[in-house]
Amino acid sequence: MNKSINQILSFFFLLFLQVLVLNNINFLGHINPYLYISFVILYPLNEKRYSFLFISFLLGLFVDFFSDSGGIHAFATLFIAYIRLFFVNVYFRKIPADYPFFSLKSESFGKVFNYVVTLTVIHHLIYFSFANFSFENLSMVFLNTLYSSVFTLILFFLGTYIFTKSE
């Protein structure tokens, strides 16, 4: 399938999965998975940076629109989209000349795990910090970040295992 069509379908699939299914999960008051950020994590590095940032912002904005969260998802998603290349350089030792040939599938699981965990925790920490917006609820911010990150990561790795074609 054409890569552009695949990315568009991925965008809308993750958006509708998030707003129709995952936003309705609130287990024990702390666990709410945000799987839509996998679009940012899995987006190809060789695409235009500004269009990627705009698409990431739109994804967060659409999730905000359906979640009535006032732009928090848009900011957190745009932030991890912006810093993603830094962590690609840190964990995978890739330079811009390597981006067209880069694939998470070809990297070791440990590096991919560290990369995905870092971006997920940063996203969730930003989201829950702005959602609570108080130092009185700092322990709640960390609990929500921890529990939601773990659940999001379980769904992410389970989904990539199920939907990845074995070669």
Tab-separated table of C-alpha atoms in Angstrom:
chain	number	residue	atom	x	y	z
A	1	MET	CA	0.000	0.000	0.000
A	2	ASN	CA	1.176	3.533	-0.646
A	3	LYS	CA	3.004	4.969	2.374
A	4	SER	CA	0.925	8.178	2.364
A	5	ILE	CA	-2.337	6.265	2.389
A	6	ASN	CA	-0.982	3.991	5.114
A	7	GLN	CA	-0.072	7.015	7.260
A	8	ILE	CA	-3.474	8.617	6.725
A	9	LEU	CA	-5.248	5.386	7.677
A	10	SER	CA	-3.001	5.040	10.721
A	11	PHE	CA	-3.802	8.630	11.749
A	12	PHE	CA	-7.555	8.104	11.598
A	13	PHE	CA	-7.466	4.593	13.071
A	14	LEU	CA	-5.504	5.748	16.117
A	15	LEU	CA	-7.639	8.873	16.467
A	16	PHE	CA	-10.924	6.955	16.429
A	17	LEU	CA	-9.530	4.173	18.620
A	18	GLN	CA	-8.507	6.789	21.162
A	19	VAL	CA	-11.691	8.842	21.215
A	20	LEU	CA	-14.217	6.030	20.861
A	21	VAL	CA	-12.629	3.259	22.948
A	22	LEU	CA	-9.602	4.250	25.002
A	23	ASN	CA	-10.949	7.539	26.365
A	24	ASN	CA	-13.730	5.534	28.004
A	25	ILE	CA	-11.260	3.436	29.993
A	26	ASN	CA	-10.516	4.840	33.428
A	27	PHE	CA	-9.421	1.893	35.527
A	28	LEU	CA	-9.036	2.574	39.274
A	29	GLY	CA	-9.106	6.315	38.630
A	30	HIS	CA	-5.479	6.324	37.425
A	31	ILE	CA	-5.187	4.235	34.302
A	32	ASN	CA	-6.165	5.808	31.017
A	33	PRO	CA	-4.131	4.686	27.992
A	34	TYR	CA	-3.132	7.190	25.324
A	35	LEU	CA	-2.230	4.939	22.427
A	36	TYR	CA	-2.607	7.671	19.807
A	37	ILE	CA	0.966	8.793	20.536
A	38	SER	CA	2.187	5.687	18.725
A	39	PHE	CA	1.534	7.661	15.527
A	40	VAL	CA	4.274	10.084	16.579
A	41	ILE	CA	6.596	7.299	17.692
A	42	LEU	CA	6.235	5.248	14.495
A	43	TYR	CA	6.127	8.092	11.954
A	44	PRO	CA	8.987	7.825	9.397
A	45	LEU	CA	11.973	10.069	10.038
A	46	ASN	CA	12.584	10.916	6.396
A	47	GLU	CA	9.375	12.920	6.028
A	48	LYS	CA	9.294	16.719	6.144
A	49	ARG	CA	9.712	17.931	9.721
A	50	TYR	CA	7.255	20.832	9.641
A	51	SER	CA	4.477	18.807	8.062
A	52	PHE	CA	5.074	16.088	10.680
A	53	LEU	CA	4.855	18.650	13.491
A	54	PHE	CA	1.638	20.037	12.002
A	55	ILE	CA	0.094	16.575	11.630
A	56	SER	CA	1.087	15.717	15.213
A	57	PHE	CA	-0.475	18.953	16.423
A	58	LEU	CA	-3.672	18.155	14.497
A	59	LEU	CA	-3.809	14.676	16.013
A	60	GLY	CA	-3.516	16.107	19.517
A	61	LEU	CA	-6.025	18.827	18.701
A	62	PHE	CA	-8.581	16.303	17.438
A	63	VAL	CA	-8.138	14.216	20.588
A	64	ASP	CA	-8.587	17.427	22.617
A	65	PHE	CA	-11.723	18.268	20.694
A	66	PHE	CA	-13.324	14.907	21.439
A	67	SER	CA	-11.974	14.749	25.009
A	68	ASP	CA	-12.827	18.362	25.923
A	69	SER	CA	-9.355	18.841	27.379
A	70	GLY	CA	-8.557	22.324	26.140
A	71	GLY	CA	-5.359	21.800	24.151
A	72	ILE	CA	-3.390	19.666	26.599
A	73	HIS	CA	-3.144	16.698	24.233
A	74	ALA	CA	-2.101	18.992	21.380
A	75	PHE	CA	0.728	20.494	23.423
A	76	ALA	CA	1.998	17.167	24.780
A	77	THR	CA	1.844	15.518	21.356
A	78	LEU	CA	3.559	18.434	19.636
A	79	PHE	CA	6.277	18.426	22.295
A	80	ILE	CA	7.160	14.748	21.870
A	81	ALA	CA	7.020	15.167	18.084
A	82	TYR	CA	9.499	18.027	18.383
A	83	ILE	CA	11.980	16.222	20.679
A	84	ARG	CA	11.690	12.847	18.938
A	85	LEU	CA	14.782	13.378	16.776
A	86	PHE	CA	16.889	14.136	19.836
A	87	PHE	CA	16.037	10.754	21.323
A	88	VAL	CA	16.608	9.019	17.992
A	89	ASN	CA	20.115	10.479	18.090
A	90	VAL	CA	20.607	9.506	21.745
A	91	TYR	CA	19.315	5.933	21.636
A	92	PHE	CA	20.043	4.854	18.064
A	93	ARG	CA	23.072	7.055	17.228
A	94	LYS	CA	21.512	8.159	13.935
A	95	ILE	CA	22.360	11.324	12.055
A	96	PRO	CA	20.148	13.070	9.478
A	97	ALA	CA	21.870	11.172	6.640
A	98	ASP	CA	20.639	7.896	8.205
A	99	TYR	CA	16.980	8.962	8.489
A	100	PRO	CA	15.797	7.668	5.080
A	101	PHE	CA	17.048	4.187	5.963
A	102	PHE	CA	15.991	4.138	9.614
A	103	SER	CA	13.388	1.660	10.826
A	104	LEU	CA	12.452	0.683	14.360
A	105	LYS	CA	12.033	-2.904	13.150
A	106	SER	CA	15.749	-3.151	12.379
A	107	GLU	CA	16.847	-1.916	15.817
A	108	SER	CA	17.322	-4.003	18.952
A	109	PHE	CA	14.391	-4.345	21.314
A	110	GLY	CA	16.272	-2.674	24.178
A	111	LYS	CA	16.885	0.514	22.216
A	112	VAL	CA	13.325	0.608	20.901
A	113	PHE	CA	11.974	-0.021	24.406
A	114	ASN	CA	14.006	2.859	25.879
A	115	TYR	CA	12.945	5.175	23.059
A	116	VAL	CA	9.240	4.362	23.355
A	117	VAL	CA	9.254	4.484	27.166
A	118	THR	CA	10.990	7.868	27.188
A	119	LEU	CA	8.575	9.500	24.752
A	120	THR	CA	5.550	7.946	26.458
A	121	VAL	CA	6.561	9.064	29.949
A	122	ILE	CA	7.375	12.586	28.731
A	123	HIS	CA	3.998	12.836	26.991
A	124	HIS	CA	2.097	11.556	30.003
A	125	LEU	CA	4.032	13.718	32.470
A	126	ILE	CA	3.263	16.846	30.431
A	127	TYR	CA	-0.368	15.862	29.991
A	128	PHE	CA	-1.051	15.086	33.646
A	129	SER	CA	0.952	18.096	34.850
A	130	PHE	CA	-1.256	20.417	32.852
A	131	ALA	CA	-4.412	18.470	33.653
A	132	ASN	CA	-3.841	18.846	37.419
A	133	PHE	CA	-1.888	22.127	37.273
A	134	SER	CA	-1.150	22.251	40.981
A	135	PHE	CA	1.762	21.348	43.230
A	136	GLU	CA	-0.732	19.999	45.762
A	137	ASN	CA	-1.549	17.146	43.405
A	138	LEU	CA	2.055	16.286	42.525
A	139	SER	CA	1.747	12.741	43.826
A	140	MET	CA	-1.402	12.297	41.727
A	141	VAL	CA	0.484	13.539	38.649
A	142	PHE	CA	3.222	10.953	39.190
A	143	LEU	CA	0.754	8.138	39.908
A	144	ASN	CA	-1.314	8.923	36.825
A	145	THR	CA	1.842	9.198	34.725
A	146	LEU	CA	3.210	5.901	35.989
A	147	TYR	CA	0.042	3.845	35.691
A	148	SER	CA	-1.095	5.293	32.368
A	149	SER	CA	2.390	4.952	30.916
A	150	VAL	CA	2.603	1.289	31.871
A	151	PHE	CA	-0.821	0.557	30.387
A	152	THR	CA	-0.054	2.548	27.232
A	153	LEU	CA	3.256	0.719	26.807
A	154	ILE	CA	1.607	-2.675	27.244
A	155	LEU	CA	-0.950	-1.802	24.563
A	156	PHE	CA	1.740	-0.343	22.287
A	157	PHE	CA	4.032	-3.372	22.380
A	158	LEU	CA	1.107	-5.785	22.197
A	159	GLY	CA	-0.279	-3.912	19.188
A	160	THR	CA	3.039	-3.748	17.383
A	161	TYR	CA	3.560	-7.462	18.015
A	162	ILE	CA	0.108	-8.341	16.692
A	163	PHE	CA	0.100	-5.997	13.680
A	164	THR	CA	3.710	-6.499	12.564
A	165	LYS	CA	4.139	-8.867	9.655
A	166	SER	CA	6.572	-11.654	10.397
A	167	GLU	CA	9.217	-11.996	7.713
